[in-house]
Coordinates of C-alpha atoms and ligand atoms in Angstrom, one line a residue:
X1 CA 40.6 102.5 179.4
X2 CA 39.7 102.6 175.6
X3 CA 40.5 105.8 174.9
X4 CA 38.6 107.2 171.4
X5 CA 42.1 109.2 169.8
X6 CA 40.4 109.9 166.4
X7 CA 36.9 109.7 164.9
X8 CA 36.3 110.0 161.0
X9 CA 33.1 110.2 159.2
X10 CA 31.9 109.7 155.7
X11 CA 29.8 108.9 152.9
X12 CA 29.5 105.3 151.1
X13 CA 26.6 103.6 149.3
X14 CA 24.4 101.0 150.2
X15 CA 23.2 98.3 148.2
X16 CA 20.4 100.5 146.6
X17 CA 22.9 102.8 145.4
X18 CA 21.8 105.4 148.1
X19 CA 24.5 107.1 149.9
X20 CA 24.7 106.1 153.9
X21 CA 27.7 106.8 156.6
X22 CA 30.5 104.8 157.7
X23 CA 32.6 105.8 160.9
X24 CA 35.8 105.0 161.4
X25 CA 36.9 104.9 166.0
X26 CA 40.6 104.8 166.3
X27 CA 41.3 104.3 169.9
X28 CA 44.7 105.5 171.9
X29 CA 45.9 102.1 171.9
X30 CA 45.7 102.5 167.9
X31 CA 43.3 99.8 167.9
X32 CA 40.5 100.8 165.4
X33 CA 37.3 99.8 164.0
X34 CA 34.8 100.9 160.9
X35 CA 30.9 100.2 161.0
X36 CA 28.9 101.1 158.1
X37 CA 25.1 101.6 158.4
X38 CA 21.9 100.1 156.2
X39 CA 18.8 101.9 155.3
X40 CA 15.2 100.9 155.3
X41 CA 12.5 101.2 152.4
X42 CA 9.6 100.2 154.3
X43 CA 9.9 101.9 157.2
X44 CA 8.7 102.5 160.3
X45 CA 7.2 105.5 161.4
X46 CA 8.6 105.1 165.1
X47 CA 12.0 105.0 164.2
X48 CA 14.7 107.9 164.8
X49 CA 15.1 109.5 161.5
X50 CA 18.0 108.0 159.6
X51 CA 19.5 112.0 158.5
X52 CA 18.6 114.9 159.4
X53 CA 16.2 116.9 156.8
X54 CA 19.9 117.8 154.5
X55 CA 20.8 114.2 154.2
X56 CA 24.1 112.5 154.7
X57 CA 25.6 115.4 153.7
X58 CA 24.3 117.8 157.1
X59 CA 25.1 114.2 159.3
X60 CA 28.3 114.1 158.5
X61 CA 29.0 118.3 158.7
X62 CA 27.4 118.0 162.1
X63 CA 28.8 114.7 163.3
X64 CA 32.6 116.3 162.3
X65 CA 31.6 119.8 164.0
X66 CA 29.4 119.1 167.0
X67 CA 29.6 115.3 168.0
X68 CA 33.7 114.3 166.9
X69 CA 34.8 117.0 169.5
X70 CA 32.9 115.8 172.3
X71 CA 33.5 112.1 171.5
X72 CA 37.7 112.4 171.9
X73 CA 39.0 111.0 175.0
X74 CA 35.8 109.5 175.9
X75 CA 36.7 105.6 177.3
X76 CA 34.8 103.6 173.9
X77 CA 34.3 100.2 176.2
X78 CA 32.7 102.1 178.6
X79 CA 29.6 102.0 176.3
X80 CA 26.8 104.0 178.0
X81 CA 29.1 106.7 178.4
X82 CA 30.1 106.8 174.2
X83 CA 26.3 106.2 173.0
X84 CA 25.3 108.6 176.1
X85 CA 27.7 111.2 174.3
X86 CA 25.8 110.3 170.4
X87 CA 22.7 111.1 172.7
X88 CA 23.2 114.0 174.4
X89 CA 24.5 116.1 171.3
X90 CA 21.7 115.3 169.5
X91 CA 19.8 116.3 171.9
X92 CA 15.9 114.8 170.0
X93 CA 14.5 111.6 171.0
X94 CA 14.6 110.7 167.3
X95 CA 17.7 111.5 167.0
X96 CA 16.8 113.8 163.8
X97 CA 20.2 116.2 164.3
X98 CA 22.9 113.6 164.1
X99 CA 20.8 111.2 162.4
X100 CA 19.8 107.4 163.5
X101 CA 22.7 106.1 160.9
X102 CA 25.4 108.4 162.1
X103 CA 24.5 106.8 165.6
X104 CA 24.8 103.3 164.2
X105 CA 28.1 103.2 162.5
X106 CA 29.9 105.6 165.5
X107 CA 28.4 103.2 168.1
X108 CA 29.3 100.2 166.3
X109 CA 32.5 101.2 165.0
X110 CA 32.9 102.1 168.8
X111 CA 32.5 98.8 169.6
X112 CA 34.4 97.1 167.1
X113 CA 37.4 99.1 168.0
X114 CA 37.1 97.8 171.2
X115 CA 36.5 94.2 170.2
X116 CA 39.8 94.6 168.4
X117 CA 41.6 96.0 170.9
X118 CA 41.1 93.0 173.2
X119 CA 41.7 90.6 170.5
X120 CA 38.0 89.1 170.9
X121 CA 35.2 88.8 168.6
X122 CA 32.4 91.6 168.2
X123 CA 29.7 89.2 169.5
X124 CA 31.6 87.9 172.7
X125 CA 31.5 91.9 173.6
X126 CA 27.9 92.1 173.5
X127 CA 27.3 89.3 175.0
X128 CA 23.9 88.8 177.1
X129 CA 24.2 86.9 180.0
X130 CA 24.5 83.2 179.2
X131 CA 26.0 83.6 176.1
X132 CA 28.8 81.6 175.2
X133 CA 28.9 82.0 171.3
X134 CA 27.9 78.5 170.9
X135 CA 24.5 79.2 170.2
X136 CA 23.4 80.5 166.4
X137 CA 20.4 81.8 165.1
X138 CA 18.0 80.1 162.7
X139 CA 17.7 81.8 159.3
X140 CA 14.6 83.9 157.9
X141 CA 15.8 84.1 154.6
X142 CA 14.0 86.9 152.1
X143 CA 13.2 84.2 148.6
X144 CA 10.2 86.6 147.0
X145 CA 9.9 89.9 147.0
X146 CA 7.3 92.3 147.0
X147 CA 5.9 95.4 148.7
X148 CA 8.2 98.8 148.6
X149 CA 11.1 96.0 147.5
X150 CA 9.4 94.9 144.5
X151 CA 7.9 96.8 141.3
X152 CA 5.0 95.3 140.0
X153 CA 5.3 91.9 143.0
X154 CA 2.2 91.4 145.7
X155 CA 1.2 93.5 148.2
X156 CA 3.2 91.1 151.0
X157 CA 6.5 92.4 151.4
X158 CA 8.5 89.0 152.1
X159 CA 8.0 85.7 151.4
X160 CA 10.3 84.1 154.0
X161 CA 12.5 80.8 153.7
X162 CA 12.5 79.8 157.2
X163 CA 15.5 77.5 158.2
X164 CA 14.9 76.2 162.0
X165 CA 18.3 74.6 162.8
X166 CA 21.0 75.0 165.3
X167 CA 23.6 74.6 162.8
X168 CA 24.5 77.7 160.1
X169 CA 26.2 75.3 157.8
X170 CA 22.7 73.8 157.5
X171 CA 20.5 76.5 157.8
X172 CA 21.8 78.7 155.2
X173 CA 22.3 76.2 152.7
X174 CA 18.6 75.2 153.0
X175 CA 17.1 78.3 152.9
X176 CA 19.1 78.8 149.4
X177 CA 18.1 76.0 147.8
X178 CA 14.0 77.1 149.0
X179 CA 15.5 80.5 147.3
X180 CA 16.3 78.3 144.0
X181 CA 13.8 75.7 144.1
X182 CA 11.6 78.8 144.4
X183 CA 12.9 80.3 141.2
X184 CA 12.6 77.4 138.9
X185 CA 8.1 77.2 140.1
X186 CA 8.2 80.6 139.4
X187 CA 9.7 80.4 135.7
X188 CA 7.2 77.3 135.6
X189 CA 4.3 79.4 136.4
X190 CA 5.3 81.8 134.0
X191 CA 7.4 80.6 131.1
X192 CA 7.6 83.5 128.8
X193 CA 7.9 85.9 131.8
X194 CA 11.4 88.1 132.8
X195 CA 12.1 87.1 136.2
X196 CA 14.3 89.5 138.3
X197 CA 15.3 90.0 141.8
X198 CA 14.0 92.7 144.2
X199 CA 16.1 95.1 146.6
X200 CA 16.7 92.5 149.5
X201 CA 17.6 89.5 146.8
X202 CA 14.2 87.9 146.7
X203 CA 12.6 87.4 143.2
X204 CA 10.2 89.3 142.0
X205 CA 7.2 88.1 139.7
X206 CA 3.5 89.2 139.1
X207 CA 2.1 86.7 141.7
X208 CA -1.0 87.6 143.8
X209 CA -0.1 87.5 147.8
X210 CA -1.3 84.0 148.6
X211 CA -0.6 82.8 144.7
X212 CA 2.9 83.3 146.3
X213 CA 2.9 82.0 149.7
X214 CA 1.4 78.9 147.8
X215 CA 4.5 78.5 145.3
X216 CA 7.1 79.3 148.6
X217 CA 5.3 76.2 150.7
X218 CA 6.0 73.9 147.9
X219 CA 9.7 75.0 147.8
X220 CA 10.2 75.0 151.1
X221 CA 8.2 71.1 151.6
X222 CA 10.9 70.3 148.6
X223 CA 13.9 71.9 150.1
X224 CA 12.8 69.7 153.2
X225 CA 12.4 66.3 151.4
X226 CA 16.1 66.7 149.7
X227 CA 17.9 68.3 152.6
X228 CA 16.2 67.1 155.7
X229 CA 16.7 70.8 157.7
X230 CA 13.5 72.1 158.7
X231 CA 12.7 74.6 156.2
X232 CA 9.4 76.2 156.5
X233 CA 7.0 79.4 154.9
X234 CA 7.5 82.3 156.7
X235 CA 6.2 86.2 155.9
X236 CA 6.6 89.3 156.2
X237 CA 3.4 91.3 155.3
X238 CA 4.5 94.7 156.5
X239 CA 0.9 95.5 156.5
X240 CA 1.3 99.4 157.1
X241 CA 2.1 99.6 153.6
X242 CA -0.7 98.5 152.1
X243 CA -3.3 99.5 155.0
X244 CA -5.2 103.1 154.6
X245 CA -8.0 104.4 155.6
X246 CA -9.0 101.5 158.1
X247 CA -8.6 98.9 155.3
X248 CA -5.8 96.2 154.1
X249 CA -6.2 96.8 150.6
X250 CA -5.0 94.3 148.2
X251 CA -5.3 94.6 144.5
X252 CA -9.1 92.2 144.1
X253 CA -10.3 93.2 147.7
X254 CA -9.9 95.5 151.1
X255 CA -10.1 93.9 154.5
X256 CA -11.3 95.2 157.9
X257 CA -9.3 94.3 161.0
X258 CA -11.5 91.1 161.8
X259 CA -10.8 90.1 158.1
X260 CA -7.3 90.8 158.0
X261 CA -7.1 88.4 161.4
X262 CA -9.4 85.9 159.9
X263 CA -6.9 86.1 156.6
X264 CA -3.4 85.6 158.5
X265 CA -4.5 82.7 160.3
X266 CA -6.3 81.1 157.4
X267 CA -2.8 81.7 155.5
X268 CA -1.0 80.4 158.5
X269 CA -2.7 77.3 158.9
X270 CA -2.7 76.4 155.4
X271 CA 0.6 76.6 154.5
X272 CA 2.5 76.0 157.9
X273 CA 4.0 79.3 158.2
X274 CA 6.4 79.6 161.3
X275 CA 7.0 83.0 161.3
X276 CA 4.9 85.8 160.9
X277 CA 5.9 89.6 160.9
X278 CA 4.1 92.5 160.7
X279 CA 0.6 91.1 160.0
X280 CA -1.2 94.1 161.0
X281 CA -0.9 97.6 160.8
X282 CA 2.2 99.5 163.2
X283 CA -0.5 101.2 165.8
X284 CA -2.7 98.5 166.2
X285 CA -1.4 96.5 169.2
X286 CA -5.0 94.8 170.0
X287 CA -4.8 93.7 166.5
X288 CA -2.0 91.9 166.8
X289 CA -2.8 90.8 169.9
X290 CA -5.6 89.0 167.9
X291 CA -3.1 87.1 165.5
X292 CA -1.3 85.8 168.4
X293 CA -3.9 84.6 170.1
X294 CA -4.9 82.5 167.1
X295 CA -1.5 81.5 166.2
X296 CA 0.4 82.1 168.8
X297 CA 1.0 79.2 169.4
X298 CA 2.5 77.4 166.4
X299 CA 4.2 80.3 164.3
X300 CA 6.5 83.5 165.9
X301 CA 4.2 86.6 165.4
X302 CA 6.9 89.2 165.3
X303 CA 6.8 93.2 165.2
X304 CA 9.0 94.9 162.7
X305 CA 7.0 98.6 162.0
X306 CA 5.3 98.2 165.7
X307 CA 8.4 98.4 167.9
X308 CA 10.8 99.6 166.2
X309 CA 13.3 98.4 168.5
X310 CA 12.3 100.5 170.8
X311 CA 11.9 99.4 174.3
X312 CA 8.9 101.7 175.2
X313 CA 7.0 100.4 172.5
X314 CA 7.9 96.7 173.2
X315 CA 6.9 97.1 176.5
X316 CA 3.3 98.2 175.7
X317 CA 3.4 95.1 173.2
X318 CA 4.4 93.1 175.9
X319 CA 1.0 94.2 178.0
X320 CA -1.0 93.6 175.0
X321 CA 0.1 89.9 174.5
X322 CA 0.8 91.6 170.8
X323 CA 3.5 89.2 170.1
X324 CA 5.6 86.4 170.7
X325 CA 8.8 87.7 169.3
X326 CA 10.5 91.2 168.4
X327 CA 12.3 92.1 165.4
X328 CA 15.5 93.7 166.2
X329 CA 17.2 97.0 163.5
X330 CA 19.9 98.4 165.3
X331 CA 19.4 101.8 163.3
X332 CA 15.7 101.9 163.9
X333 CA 16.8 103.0 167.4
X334 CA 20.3 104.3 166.9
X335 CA 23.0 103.0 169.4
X336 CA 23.9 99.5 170.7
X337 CA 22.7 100.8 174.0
X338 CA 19.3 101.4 173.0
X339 CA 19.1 97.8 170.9
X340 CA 20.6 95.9 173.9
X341 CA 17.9 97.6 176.2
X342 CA 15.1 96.1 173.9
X343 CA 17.1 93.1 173.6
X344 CA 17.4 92.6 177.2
X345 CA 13.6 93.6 177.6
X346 CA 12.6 90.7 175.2
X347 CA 14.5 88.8 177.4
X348 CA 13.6 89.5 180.6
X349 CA 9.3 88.9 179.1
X350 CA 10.1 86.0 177.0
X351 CA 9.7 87.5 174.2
X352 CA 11.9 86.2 171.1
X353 CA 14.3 88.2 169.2
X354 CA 15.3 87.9 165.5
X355 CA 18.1 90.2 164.5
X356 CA 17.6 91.7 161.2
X357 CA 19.1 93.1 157.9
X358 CA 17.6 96.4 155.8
X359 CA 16.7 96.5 152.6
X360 CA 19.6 98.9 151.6
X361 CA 22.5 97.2 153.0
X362 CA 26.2 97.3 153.3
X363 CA 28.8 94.8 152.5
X364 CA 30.1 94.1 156.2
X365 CA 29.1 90.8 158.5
X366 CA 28.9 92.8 162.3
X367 CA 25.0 92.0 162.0
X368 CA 25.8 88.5 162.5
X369 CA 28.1 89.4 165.8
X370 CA 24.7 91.3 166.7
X371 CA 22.7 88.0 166.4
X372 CA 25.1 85.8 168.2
X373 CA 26.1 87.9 171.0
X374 CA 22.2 88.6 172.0
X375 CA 21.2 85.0 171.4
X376 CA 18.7 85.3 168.6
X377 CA 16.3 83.2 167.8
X378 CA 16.9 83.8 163.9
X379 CA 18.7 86.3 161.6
X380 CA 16.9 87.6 159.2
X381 CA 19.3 88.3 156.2
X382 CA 18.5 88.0 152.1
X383 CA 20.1 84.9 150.6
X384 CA 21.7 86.6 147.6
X385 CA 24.1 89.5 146.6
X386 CA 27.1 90.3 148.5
X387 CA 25.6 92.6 150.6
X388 CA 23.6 90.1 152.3
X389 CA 26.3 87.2 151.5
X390 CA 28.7 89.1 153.7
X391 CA 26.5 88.2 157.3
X392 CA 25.7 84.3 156.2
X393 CA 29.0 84.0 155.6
X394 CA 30.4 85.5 158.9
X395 CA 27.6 83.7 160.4
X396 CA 29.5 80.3 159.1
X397 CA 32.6 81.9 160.4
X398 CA 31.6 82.0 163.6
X399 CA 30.3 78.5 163.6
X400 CA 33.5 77.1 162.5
X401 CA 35.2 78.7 165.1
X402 CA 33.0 77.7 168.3
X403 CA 30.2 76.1 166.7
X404 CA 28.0 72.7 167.2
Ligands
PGA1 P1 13.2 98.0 155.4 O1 12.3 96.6 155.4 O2 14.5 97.6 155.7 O3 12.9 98.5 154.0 O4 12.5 98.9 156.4 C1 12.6 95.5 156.1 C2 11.4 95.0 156.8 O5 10.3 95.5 156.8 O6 11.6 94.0 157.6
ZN2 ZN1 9.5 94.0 158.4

């Protein structure tokens, strides 16, 4: 038994310079482990609320008084039974005493101090079934930003460097140079311009939405040509953003639902994008449903805002034929539990899962353990800053270690 013997709680700050909670499980056997959580900019409304309504401040009072208590003795591997606990304090479906980011660094600070304990690696304790840590995930790799990540980029939120290979020590490498062949067209396209870099690491410029996806299908056909890794456009339009009133507004036109479908799947088949989040708004399944059936078929259509991890949500997806794959934010839904019930969901209806960063992240690599252990199809991770450094390179790590 993993007995928890302490529990500590407190503030740090993420890469946006917003402060977020790290926990600290110390176990009886004086194993420990510490698990920081990321925040999102964009997002969704169905996710638990990351802090209750007086910040990180009121999570951590509460976590110490209320949750600490009732967490002590508790056995950490015996996971239902620790998240169960994060759960049944809280006692809201969203989570909105504790908060959603208090869940995510206890649970996975919880389960780090159990990883350690055994002397194994994070990912071979989530394991799925099958799983043999010999598998890696592809990399969706953030190269332009815009959206709520970007002031003054496109409406689109991510324009996506998408590395489809087996091996990290190619994929990551070839989605950064799309990153910097993608910066030197930019400065081309506008040479007396600043060019800076938005909150996930992406640039940012004054390009229209498809002006972009345009200059990101050239980088990635030229990041192809030198490196031979399949490196293709990918997006992320988190389309709830710029959706109101019935319409996807961008800044020379709106578009109806039929439009916006017609739109995506023009974009997709011009450009050969391969993956394709968020293309319509978070409560339209049949819209979604539309884009798949169009492109279903030769790109990943993949819900971000519309599940938001959750497994009720995916499910409905699931009836719909929404999708084809299913973003996965461990602090969208909270605990480990609640991800690995979505992940074994996408499983179980062939669904693919892509294991994903925040915009406001923190320095540590377990999101690459995350993406192992459940088999994703692709992590989806910014290129630059250490932040987002941190997972690629624990990503290599791991491939060193058991890889191809
Ligand atoms: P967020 O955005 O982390 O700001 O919510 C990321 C995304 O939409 O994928
Ligand atoms: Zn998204």
């Amino acid at each position: 038994m993993s007995a928890v013997r302490s529990v500590a709680v407190d503030l740090i700050y993420d890469s946006r310079g917003h402060p977020t909670i790290e926990a600290t499980v110390a176990l009886q056997s004086g194993a420990s482990g510490r698990a920081g959580a990321p925040s999102g900019a964009s997002t969704g409304v169905h996710e638990v609320q990351a802090f209750p309504a007086g910040g990180v401040p009121e999570a951590i009072r509460v976590v110490r008084e209320r949750l600490i208590p009732r967490l002590l003795g508790v056995d950490a591997a015996d996971r239902a039974a620790f998240d169960g606990t994060i759960h049944a304090v809280d006692g809201t479906p969203n989570l909105s005493v504790v908060g959603g980011n208090s869940a995510t660094a206890l649970s996975v600070a919880a389960a780090t101090a159990v990883a350690a304990e055994r002397g194994e690696p994070l990912w071979r304790l989530l394991a799925r079934p099958g799983i043999d840590g010999r598998r890696f995930p592809s990399i969706v790799g953030n190269s332009l930003n815009g959206g709520k990540h970007a002031i003054g980029g496109p409406e689109f939120q991510e324009f996506i460097a998408f590395a489809e290979d087996p091996d990290p020590s190619r994929s990551i490498p070839a989605a950064i140079r799309t990153h910097q062949l993608l910066g030197e067209a930019l400065h081309r396209r506008f040479p007396s311009a600043a060019l800076g870099r938005g909150d996930e690491g992406g640039w940012v410029a004054a390009v229209g939405s498809e002006e972009g996806v345009a200059l990101l299908a050239e980088a990635c056909a030229r990041a192809r040509d030198e490196l031979h890794v399949e490196v293709h456009p990918g997006l992320d339009l988190a389309a709830s953003e710029f959706f109101a009133d019935g319409r996807y507004r961008y800044r020379d036109r709106s578009l109806d639902r039929d439009g916006q479908v017609a739109f995506v799947a023009e974009l997709v088949d011009r450009y050969g994008i391969r993956y394709l989040e968020d293309p319509i708004e978070q409560d339209d399944f049949e819209g979604f449903a539309a884009v798949t059936k169009a492109v279903g078929d030769r790109t990943l259509v993949v819900g971000d805002d519309l599940y938001t991890t959750r497994a009720d949500r995916l499910a409905r997806g699931v009836a719909a034929g929404a999708t084809n794959a299913v973003l996965i934010k461990v602090n969208q839904v909270g605990t480990l539990t609640e991800t690995l019930r979505t992940v074994d969901l996408a499983a179980a209806d062939r669904q693919a899962t892509v294991t994903s960063h925040r915009s406001g992240e923190v320095p540590e690599g377990w999101l690459a353990h995350v993406a192992v252990g459940t088999g994703a199809r692709a992590l989806k991770c910014g290129l630059l800053g250490g932040e987002r450094v941190a997972k690629l390179n624990e990503l290599l790590r791991l491939a060193r270690l058991h890889g191809p």
